[in-house]
Coordinates of C-alpha atoms and ligand atoms in Angstrom, one line a residue:
X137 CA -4.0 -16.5 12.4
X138 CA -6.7 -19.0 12.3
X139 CA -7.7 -20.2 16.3
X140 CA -7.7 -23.6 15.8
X141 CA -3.6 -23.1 14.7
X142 CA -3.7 -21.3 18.0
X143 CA -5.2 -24.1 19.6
X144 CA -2.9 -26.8 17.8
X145 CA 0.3 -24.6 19.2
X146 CA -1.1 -24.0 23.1
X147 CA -2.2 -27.7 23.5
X148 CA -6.0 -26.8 23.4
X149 CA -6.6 -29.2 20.5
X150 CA -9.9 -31.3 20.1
X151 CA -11.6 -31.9 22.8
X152 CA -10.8 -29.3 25.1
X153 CA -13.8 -27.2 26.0
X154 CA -12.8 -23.8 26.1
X155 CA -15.4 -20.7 26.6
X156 CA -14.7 -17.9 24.9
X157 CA -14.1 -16.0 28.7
X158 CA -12.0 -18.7 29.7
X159 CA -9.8 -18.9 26.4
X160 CA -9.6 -15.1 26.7
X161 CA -7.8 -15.2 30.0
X162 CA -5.8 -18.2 29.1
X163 CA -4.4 -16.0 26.1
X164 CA -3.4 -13.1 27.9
X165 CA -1.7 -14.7 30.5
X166 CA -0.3 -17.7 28.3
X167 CA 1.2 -14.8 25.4
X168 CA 2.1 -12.1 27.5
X169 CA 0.5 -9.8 24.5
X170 CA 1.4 -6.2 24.7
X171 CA -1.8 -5.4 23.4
X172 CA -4.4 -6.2 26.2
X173 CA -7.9 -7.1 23.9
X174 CA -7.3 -10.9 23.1
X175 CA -10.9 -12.1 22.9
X176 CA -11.4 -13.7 19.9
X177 CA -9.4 -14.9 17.8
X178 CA -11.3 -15.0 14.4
X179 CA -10.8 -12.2 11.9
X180 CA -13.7 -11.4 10.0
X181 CA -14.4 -9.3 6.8
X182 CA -15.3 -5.5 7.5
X183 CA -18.4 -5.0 5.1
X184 CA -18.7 -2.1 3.2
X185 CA -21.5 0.1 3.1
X186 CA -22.0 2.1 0.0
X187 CA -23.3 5.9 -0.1
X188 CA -25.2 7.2 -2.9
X189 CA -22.0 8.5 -5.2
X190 CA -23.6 12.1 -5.3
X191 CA -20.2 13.7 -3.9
X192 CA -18.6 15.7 -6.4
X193 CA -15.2 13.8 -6.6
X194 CA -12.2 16.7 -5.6
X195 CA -8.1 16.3 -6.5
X196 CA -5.3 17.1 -4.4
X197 CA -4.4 20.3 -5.0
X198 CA -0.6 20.5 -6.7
X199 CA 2.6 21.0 -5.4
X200 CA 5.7 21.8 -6.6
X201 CA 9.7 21.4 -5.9
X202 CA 9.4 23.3 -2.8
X203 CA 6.9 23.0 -0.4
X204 CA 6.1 23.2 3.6
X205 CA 3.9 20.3 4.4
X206 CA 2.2 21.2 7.4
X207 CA 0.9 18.2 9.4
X208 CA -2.1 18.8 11.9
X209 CA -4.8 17.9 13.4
X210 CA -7.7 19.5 11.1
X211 CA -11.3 18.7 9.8
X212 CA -12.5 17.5 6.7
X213 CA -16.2 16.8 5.3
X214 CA -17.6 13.4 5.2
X215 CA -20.2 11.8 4.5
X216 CA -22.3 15.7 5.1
X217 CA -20.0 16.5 8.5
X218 CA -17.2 18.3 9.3
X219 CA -14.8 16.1 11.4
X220 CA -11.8 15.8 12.5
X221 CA -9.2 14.0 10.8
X222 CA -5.1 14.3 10.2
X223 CA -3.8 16.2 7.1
X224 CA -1.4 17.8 5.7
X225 CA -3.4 21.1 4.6
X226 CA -6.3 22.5 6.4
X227 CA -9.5 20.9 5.7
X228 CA -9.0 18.1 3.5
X229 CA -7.4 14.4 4.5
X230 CA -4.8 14.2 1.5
X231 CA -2.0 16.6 1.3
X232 CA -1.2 18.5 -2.1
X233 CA -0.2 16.0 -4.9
X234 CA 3.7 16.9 -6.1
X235 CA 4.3 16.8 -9.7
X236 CA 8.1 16.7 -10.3
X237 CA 10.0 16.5 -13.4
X238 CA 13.1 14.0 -13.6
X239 CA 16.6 15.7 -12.3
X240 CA 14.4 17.9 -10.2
X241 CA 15.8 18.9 -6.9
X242 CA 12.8 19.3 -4.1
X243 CA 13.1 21.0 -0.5
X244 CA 10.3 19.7 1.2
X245 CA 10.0 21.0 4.9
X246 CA 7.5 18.9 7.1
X247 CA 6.5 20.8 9.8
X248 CA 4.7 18.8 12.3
X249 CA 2.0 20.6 14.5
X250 CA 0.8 17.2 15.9
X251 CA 0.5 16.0 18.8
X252 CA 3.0 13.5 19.2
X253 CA 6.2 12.4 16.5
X254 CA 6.0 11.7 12.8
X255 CA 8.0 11.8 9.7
X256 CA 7.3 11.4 6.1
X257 CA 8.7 8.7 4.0
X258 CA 8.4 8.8 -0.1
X259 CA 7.1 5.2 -1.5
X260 CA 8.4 4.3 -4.3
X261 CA 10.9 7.7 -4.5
X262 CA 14.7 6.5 -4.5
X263 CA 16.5 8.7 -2.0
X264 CA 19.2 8.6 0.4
X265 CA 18.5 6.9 3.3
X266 CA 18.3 9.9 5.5
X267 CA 15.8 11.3 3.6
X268 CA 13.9 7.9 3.1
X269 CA 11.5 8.1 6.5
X270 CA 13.1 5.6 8.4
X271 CA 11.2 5.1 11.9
X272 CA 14.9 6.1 13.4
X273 CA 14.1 9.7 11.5
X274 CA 11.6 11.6 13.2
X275 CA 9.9 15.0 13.7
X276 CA 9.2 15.6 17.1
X277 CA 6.0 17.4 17.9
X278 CA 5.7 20.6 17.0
X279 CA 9.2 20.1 15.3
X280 CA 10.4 20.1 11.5
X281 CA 12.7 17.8 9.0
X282 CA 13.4 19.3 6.1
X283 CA 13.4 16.8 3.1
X284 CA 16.0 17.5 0.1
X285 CA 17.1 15.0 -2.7
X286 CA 17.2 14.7 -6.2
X287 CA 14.5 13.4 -8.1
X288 CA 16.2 10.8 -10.8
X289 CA 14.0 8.1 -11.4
X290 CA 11.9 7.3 -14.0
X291 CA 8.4 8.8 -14.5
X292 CA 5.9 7.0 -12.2
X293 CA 3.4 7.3 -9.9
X294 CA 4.7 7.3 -6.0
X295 CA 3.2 8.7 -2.6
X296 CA 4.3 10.2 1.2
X297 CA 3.4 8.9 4.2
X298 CA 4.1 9.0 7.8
X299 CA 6.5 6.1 8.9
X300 CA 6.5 6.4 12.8
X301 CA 6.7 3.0 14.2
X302 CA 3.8 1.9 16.0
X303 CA 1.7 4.9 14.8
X304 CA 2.3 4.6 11.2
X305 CA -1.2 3.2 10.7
X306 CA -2.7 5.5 12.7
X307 CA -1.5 8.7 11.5
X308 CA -2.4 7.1 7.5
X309 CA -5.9 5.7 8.7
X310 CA -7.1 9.1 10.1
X311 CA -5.7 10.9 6.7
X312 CA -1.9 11.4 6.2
X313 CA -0.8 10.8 2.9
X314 CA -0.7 12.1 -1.0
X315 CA 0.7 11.2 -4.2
X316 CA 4.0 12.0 -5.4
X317 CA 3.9 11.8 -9.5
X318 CA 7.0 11.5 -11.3
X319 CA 7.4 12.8 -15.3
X320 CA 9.8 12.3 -17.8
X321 CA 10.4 12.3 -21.9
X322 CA 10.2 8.8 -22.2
X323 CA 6.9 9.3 -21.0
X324 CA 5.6 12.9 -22.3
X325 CA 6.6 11.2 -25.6
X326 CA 3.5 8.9 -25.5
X327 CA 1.4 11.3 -25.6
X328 CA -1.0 9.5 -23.1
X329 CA -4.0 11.5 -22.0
X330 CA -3.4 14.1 -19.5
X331 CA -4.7 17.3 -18.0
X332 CA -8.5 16.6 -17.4
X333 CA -8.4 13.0 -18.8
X334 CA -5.4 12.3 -16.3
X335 CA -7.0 11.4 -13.0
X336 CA -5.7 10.6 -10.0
X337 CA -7.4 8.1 -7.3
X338 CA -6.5 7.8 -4.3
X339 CA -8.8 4.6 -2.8
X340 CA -9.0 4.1 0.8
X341 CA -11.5 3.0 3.5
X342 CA -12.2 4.6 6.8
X343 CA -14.0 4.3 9.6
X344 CA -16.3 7.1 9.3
X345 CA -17.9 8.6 13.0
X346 CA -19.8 11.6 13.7
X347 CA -16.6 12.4 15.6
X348 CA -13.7 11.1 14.0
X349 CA -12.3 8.6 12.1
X350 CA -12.0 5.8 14.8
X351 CA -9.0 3.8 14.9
X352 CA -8.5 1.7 17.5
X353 CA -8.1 -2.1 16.4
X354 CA -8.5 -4.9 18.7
X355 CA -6.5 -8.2 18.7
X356 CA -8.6 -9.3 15.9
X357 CA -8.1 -6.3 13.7
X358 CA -4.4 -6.1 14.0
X359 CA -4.3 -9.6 12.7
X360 CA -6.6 -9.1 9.9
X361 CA -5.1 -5.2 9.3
X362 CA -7.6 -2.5 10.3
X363 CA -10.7 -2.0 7.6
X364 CA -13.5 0.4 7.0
X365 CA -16.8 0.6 6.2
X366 CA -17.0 3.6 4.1
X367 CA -14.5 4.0 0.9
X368 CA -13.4 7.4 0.5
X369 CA -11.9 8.4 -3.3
X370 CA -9.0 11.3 -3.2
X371 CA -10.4 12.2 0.7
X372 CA -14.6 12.0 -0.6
X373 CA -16.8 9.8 0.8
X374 CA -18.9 7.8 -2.1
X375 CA -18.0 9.9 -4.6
X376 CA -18.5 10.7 -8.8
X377 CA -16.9 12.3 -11.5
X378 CA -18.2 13.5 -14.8
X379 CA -16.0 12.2 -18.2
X380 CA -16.3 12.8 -21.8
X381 CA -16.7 9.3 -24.4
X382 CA -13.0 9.1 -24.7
X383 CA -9.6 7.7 -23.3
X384 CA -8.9 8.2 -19.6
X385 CA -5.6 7.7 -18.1
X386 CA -6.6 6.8 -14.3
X387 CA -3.5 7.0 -11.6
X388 CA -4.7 4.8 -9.2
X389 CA -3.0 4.3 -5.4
X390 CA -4.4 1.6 -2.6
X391 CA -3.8 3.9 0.4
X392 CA -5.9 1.7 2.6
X393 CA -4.4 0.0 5.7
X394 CA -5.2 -3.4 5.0
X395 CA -7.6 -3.4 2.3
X396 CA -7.2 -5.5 -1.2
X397 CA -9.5 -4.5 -4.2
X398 CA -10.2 -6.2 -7.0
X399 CA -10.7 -3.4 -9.6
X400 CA -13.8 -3.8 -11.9
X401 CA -15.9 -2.0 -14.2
X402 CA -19.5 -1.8 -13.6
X403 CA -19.8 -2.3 -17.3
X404 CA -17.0 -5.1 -17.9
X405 CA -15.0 -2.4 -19.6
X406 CA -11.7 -3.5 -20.5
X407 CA -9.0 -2.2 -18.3
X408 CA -5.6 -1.3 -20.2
X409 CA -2.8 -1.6 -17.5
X410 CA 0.0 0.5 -19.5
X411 CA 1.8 0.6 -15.6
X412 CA 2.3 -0.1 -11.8
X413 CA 4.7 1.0 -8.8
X414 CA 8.1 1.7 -11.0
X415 CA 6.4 3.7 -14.2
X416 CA 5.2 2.1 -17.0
X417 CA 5.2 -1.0 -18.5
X418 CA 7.0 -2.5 -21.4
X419 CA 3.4 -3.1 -23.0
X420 CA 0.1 -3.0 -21.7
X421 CA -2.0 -6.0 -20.6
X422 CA -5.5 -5.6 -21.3
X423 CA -8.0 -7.3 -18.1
X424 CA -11.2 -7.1 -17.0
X425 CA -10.8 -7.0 -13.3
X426 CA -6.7 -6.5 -10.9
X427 CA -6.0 -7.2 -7.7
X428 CA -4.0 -3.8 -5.8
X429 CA -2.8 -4.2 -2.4
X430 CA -2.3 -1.8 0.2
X431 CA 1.0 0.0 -0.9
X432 CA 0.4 -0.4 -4.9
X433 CA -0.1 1.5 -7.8
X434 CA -1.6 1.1 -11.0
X435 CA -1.9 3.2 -14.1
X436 CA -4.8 2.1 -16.3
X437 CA -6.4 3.9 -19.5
X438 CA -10.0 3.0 -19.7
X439 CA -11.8 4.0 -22.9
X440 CA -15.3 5.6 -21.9
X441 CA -16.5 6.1 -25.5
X442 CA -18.2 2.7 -25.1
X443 CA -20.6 4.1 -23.2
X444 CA -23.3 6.3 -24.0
X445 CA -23.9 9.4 -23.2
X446 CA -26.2 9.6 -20.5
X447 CA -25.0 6.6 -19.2
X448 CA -23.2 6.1 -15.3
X449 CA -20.2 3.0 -14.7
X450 CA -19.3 2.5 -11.5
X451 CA -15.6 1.2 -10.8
X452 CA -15.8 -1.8 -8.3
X453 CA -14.2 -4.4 -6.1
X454 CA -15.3 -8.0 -6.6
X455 CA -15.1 -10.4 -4.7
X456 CA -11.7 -12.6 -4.7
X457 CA -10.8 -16.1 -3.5
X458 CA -7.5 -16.5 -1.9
X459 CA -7.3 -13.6 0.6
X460 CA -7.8 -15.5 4.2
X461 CA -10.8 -14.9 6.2
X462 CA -10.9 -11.2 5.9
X463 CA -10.5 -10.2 2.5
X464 CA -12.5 -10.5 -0.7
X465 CA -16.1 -11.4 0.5
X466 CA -17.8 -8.7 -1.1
X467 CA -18.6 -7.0 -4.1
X468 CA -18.8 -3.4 -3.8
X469 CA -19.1 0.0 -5.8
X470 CA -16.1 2.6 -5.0
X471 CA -17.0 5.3 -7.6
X472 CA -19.5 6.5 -10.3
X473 CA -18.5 7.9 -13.8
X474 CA -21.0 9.3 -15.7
X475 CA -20.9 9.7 -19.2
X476 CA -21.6 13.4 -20.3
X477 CA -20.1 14.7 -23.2
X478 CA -19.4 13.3 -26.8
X479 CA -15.9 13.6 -28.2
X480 CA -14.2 13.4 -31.3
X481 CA -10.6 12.6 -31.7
X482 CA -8.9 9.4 -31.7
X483 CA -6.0 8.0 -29.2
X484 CA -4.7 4.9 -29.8
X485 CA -3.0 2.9 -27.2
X486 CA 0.7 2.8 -27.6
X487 CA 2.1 -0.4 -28.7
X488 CA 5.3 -0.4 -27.3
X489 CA 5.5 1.9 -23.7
X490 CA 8.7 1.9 -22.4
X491 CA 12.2 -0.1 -22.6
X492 CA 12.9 -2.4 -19.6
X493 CA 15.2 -4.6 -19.3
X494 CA 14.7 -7.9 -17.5
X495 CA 17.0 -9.0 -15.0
X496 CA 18.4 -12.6 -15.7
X497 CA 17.6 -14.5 -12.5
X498 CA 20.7 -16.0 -13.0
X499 CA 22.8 -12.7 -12.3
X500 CA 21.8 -13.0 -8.4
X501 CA 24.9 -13.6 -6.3
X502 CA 22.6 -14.3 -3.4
X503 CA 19.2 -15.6 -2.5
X504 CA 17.4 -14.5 0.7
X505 CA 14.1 -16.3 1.8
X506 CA 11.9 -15.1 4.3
X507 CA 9.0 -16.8 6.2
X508 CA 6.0 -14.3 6.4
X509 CA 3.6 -17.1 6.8
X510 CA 2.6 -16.5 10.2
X511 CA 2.4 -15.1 14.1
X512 CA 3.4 -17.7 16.1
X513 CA 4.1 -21.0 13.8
X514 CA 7.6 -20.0 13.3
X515 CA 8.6 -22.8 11.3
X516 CA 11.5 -23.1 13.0
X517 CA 13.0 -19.9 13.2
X518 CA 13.4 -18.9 16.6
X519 CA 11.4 -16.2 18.2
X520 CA 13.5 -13.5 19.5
X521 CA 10.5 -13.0 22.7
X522 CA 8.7 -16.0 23.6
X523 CA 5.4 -16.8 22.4
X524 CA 3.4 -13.8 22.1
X525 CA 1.3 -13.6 18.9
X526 CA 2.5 -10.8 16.6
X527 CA 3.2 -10.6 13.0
X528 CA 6.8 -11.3 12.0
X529 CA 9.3 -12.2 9.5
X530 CA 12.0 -15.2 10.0
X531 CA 10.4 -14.9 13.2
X532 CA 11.8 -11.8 14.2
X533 CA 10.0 -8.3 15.1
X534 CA 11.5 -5.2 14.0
X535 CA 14.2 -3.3 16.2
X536 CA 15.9 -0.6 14.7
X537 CA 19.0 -1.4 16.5
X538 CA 19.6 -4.3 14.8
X539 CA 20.8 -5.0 11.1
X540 CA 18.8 -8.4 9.9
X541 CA 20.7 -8.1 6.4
X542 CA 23.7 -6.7 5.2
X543 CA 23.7 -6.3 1.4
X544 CA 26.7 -5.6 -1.1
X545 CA 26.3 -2.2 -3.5
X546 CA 25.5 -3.1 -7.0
X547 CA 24.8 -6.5 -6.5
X548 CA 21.3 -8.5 -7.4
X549 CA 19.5 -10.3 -5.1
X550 CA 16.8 -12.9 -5.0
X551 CA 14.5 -12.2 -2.4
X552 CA 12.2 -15.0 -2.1
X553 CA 8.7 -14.0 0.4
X554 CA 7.2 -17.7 1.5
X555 CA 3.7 -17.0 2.9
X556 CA 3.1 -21.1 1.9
X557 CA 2.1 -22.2 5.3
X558 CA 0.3 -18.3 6.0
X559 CA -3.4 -17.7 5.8
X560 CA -3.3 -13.9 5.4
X561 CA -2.5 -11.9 2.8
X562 CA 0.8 -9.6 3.0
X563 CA 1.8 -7.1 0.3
X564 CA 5.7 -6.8 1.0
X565 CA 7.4 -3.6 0.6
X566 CA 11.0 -2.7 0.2
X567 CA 12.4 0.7 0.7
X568 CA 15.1 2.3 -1.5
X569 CA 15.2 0.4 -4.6
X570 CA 12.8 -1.1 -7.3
X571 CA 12.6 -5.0 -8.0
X572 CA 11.0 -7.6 -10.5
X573 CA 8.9 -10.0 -9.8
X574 CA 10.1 -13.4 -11.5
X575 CA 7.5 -16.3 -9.9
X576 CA 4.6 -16.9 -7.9
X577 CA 4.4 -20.5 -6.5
X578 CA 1.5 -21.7 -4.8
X579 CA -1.9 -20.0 -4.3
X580 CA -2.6 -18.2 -7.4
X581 CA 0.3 -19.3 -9.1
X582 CA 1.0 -16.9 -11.7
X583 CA 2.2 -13.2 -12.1
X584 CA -0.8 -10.6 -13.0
X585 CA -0.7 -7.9 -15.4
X586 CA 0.8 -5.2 -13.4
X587 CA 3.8 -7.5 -11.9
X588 CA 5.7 -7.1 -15.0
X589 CA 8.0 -4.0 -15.2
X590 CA 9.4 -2.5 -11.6
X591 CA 7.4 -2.9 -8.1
X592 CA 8.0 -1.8 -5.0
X593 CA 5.4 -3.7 -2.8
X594 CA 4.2 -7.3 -4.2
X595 CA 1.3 -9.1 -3.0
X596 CA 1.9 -12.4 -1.4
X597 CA -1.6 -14.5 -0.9
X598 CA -1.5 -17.1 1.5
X599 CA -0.1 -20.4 0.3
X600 CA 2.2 -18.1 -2.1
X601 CA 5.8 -18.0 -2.3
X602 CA 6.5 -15.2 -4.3
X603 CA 10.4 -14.9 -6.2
X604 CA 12.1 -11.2 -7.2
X605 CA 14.9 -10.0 -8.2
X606 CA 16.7 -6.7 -6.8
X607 CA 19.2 -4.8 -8.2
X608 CA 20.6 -3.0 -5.4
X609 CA 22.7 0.2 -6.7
X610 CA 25.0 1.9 -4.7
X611 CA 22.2 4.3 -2.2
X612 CA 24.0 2.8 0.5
X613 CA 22.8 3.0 4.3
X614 CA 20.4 1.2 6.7
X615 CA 16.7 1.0 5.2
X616 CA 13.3 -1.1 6.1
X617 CA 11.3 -3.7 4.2
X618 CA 8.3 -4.4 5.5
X619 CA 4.4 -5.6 5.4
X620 CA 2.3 -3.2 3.9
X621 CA -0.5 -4.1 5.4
X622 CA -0.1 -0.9 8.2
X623 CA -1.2 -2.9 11.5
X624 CA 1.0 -5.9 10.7
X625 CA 3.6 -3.2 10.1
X626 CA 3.4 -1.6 13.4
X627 CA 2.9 -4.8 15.0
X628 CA 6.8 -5.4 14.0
X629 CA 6.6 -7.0 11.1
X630 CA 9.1 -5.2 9.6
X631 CA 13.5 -5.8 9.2
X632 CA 16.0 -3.9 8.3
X633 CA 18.9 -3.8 5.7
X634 CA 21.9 -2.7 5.4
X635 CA 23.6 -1.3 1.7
X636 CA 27.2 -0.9 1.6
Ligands
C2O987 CU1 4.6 2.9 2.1 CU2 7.6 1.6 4.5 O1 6.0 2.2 3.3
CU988 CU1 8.2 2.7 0.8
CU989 CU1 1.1 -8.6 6.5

């Protein structure tokens, strides 16, 4: 929230000379705020600072159908040190990647040697709502829940994360995640690159310390969403890969809190988006630079025999207009490929990728809209605990006990996410079902390449009102939708609906 809305709302317009001490006090005792470190209220952008990109750059190790996923309180090395950080395996701040076939059962048992409760909840995995990581479904510490459920979706790239409420961005800042990757025929039929010239990417930023990765954001940063300095690839710090001149299928997840890249080659190279949250595309889109939000995924091939040999691209973020006062200042590099062997062989991209059928927006029997747009200018929804200064939705904070939507089984429903009058960016995530994106009004005003096809998370700038359609099937039972953005998630800005 920008101050002087802050001001507007509290009757400190114009005119009233306010010291930043004085203002500070006012706040706390005028909003009541849970969270005592109101000082100011600007949000500003969290530089990066690049390393040298001399770090070998490692992958998850793999998992199968059945698997203990130990989380713990463990060490990893960054940036030269060993430090502590959360994981899922010893020594290394990603847990094992799974790669399950479609119709696979799995009988995944989370044992939690932390601290203090946490659960796991699969993005982007359709699965009953018991199984799904709702805040209400925990593992206390030093306790277990063992996750079982059918894999039948289409291929696709998905992760796991913990979904404790209130400590959901903590436990994912200092290094609970990993990927979850989904095949099928339709897919394997493609013929897409794979084994070596499949690689995954994990893209985060952390707050990298001698003795930890800190988290601990003040007023400021839980409005903005809590960023790093240093951006870590698969769990390395600044690092590189080698690649031969060919086609390279790169898996690519935004596992940052808050952070929105703009992905860019170093050398314009084009970027083939052939997929995105749900699995692949109908056809791919060819860019030069994509926006992915916190929460998204992107499948791109990327054809390094334009270089050569000898020669080192660097995939970036540039900068971006649109994202509020926080995001997209700065250009930065995230990772080097270099160039080192010659190929031959062709691949051709695929013309055709996958059959998807578009929803008619006519076949909706309802239309939901929800106002994201802001903290405390609840545009006339009514705020269900005075005037404190958190993020919500309708103007509501989330309480498990409370249903905000009841939905019918296999129906489709508009869900329309108005961030118009908002001046941050929210990427909004629903739980147990896949949607399409049909319009983007306001703010950038058009859909980008990898909104076609199914998402789970959509990005909604500010002054954006963003339209999709969901087909809810019949996986009945209470789940979340929620910012993706991890601190405005924990803040409460989060609901609940019900399927049945
Ligand atoms: Cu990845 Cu409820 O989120
Ligand atoms: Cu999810
Ligand atoms: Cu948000």
């Amino acid at each position: 929230m920008k101050r002087r809305n802050f001001l507007k709302m509290s009757g400190l317009g114009a005119g009233a000379v306010v010291t930043s001490g004085s203002l500070a006090g006012f706040l706390v005792s005028f909003s009541g705020c849970k969270k005592e470190h109101h000082r100011g209220l600007m949000t500003e952008p969290v530089m990066i600072t690049e390393g040298d990109f001399s770090k070998l750059l490692s992958f998850p190790s793999s998992a199968g159908a059945n698997q203990t996923l130990t989380a713990q309180a463990t060490t990893a090395n960054l940036k030269g040190a060993n430090i502590p950080v959360l994981g899922y395996q010893p020594n290394s701040l990603l847990g094992p990647s799974f790669r399950i076939n479609k119709g696979d059962a799995v009988n995944i048992l989370l044992q939690n040697n932390l601290s203090e409760h946490s659960n796991i909840h699969w993005h982007g995995l359709k699965v009953p709502a018991l199984m799904d990581g709702h805040p209400d479904q925990l593992a206390n510490a030093g306790g277990t829940f063992r996750y079982q459920f059918t894999v039948n979706q289409r291929a696709g790239l998905s992760w796991y994360h913990p979904h404790p409420h209130e400590m959901t961005g903590r436990q994912v800042f200092q290094g609970l995640a990993g990927l979850f990757i989904i095949n099928d025929a339709e897919e394997t039929a493609l013929n897409l690159p794979s084994g070596q010239y499949e690689i995954p990417l994990v893209i985060q930023d952390k707050r990298i310390t001698g003795t930890g990765i800190a988290y601990n954001p003040s007023m400021e940063e839980v409005m903005a969403g809590y960023m790093g300095e240093s951006i870590v690839v698969n769990g390395a710090y600044s690092p590189y890969t080698e690649v031969a001149a060919r086609y390279y299928r790169l898996r690519i997840l935004n596992g940052s809190n808050a952070r929105v890249y703009n992905l860019a080659f170093s050398n314009n190279a084009d970027i083939i988006v052939i997929g995105n949250d749900g699995g692949l595309l109908k056809n791919s889109v060819t860019v030069k630079e994509i926006l992915i939000a916190p929460g998204e995924r992107l499948d791109v091939l990327i054809n390094f025999s334009t270089a050569s040999i000898g020669s080192e691209i660097f995939l970036t973020s540039k900068e971006f207009g649109n994202g509020g006062d926080a995001q997209g200042k700065q250009s930065f590099r995230i990772m080097k490929f270099k160039v080192t062997t010659a190929v031959t062989g062709t691949f051709t991209v695929p013309a055709n990728l996958s059959a998807i059928n578009t929803i008619a927006a006519s076949s909706a029997v309802k239309t939901r809209t929800f106002e994201i747009s802001n903290a405390m200018e609840h545009h006339g929804y009514p705020m269900n605990d005075g005037m404190q200064m958190r993020h919500r939705i309708n103007g509501k904070l989330f309480d498990s006990k409370r249903i905000d939507e009841n939905v019918s089984v296999n129906t489709n429903e508009i869900w329309v996410f108005d961030n118009s009058n908002g001046d941050e960016p929210h990427p909004m995530h629903l739980h147990g079902v896949f949607f399409q994106v049909l319009d983007r009004t306001g703010g950038r005003g058009n859909l980008i390449a990898s909104e076609n096809g199914w998402k789970d998370t959509v990005l909604v700038m500010p002054g954006e009102r963003v339209r999709v359609i969901v087909p809810f099937e019949n996986n009945t039972g209470k789940f979340v939708f929620h910012c993706h953005n991890l601190e405005h998630e924990d803040d409460g800005m989060m609901l609940q609906y019900q399927l049945s």
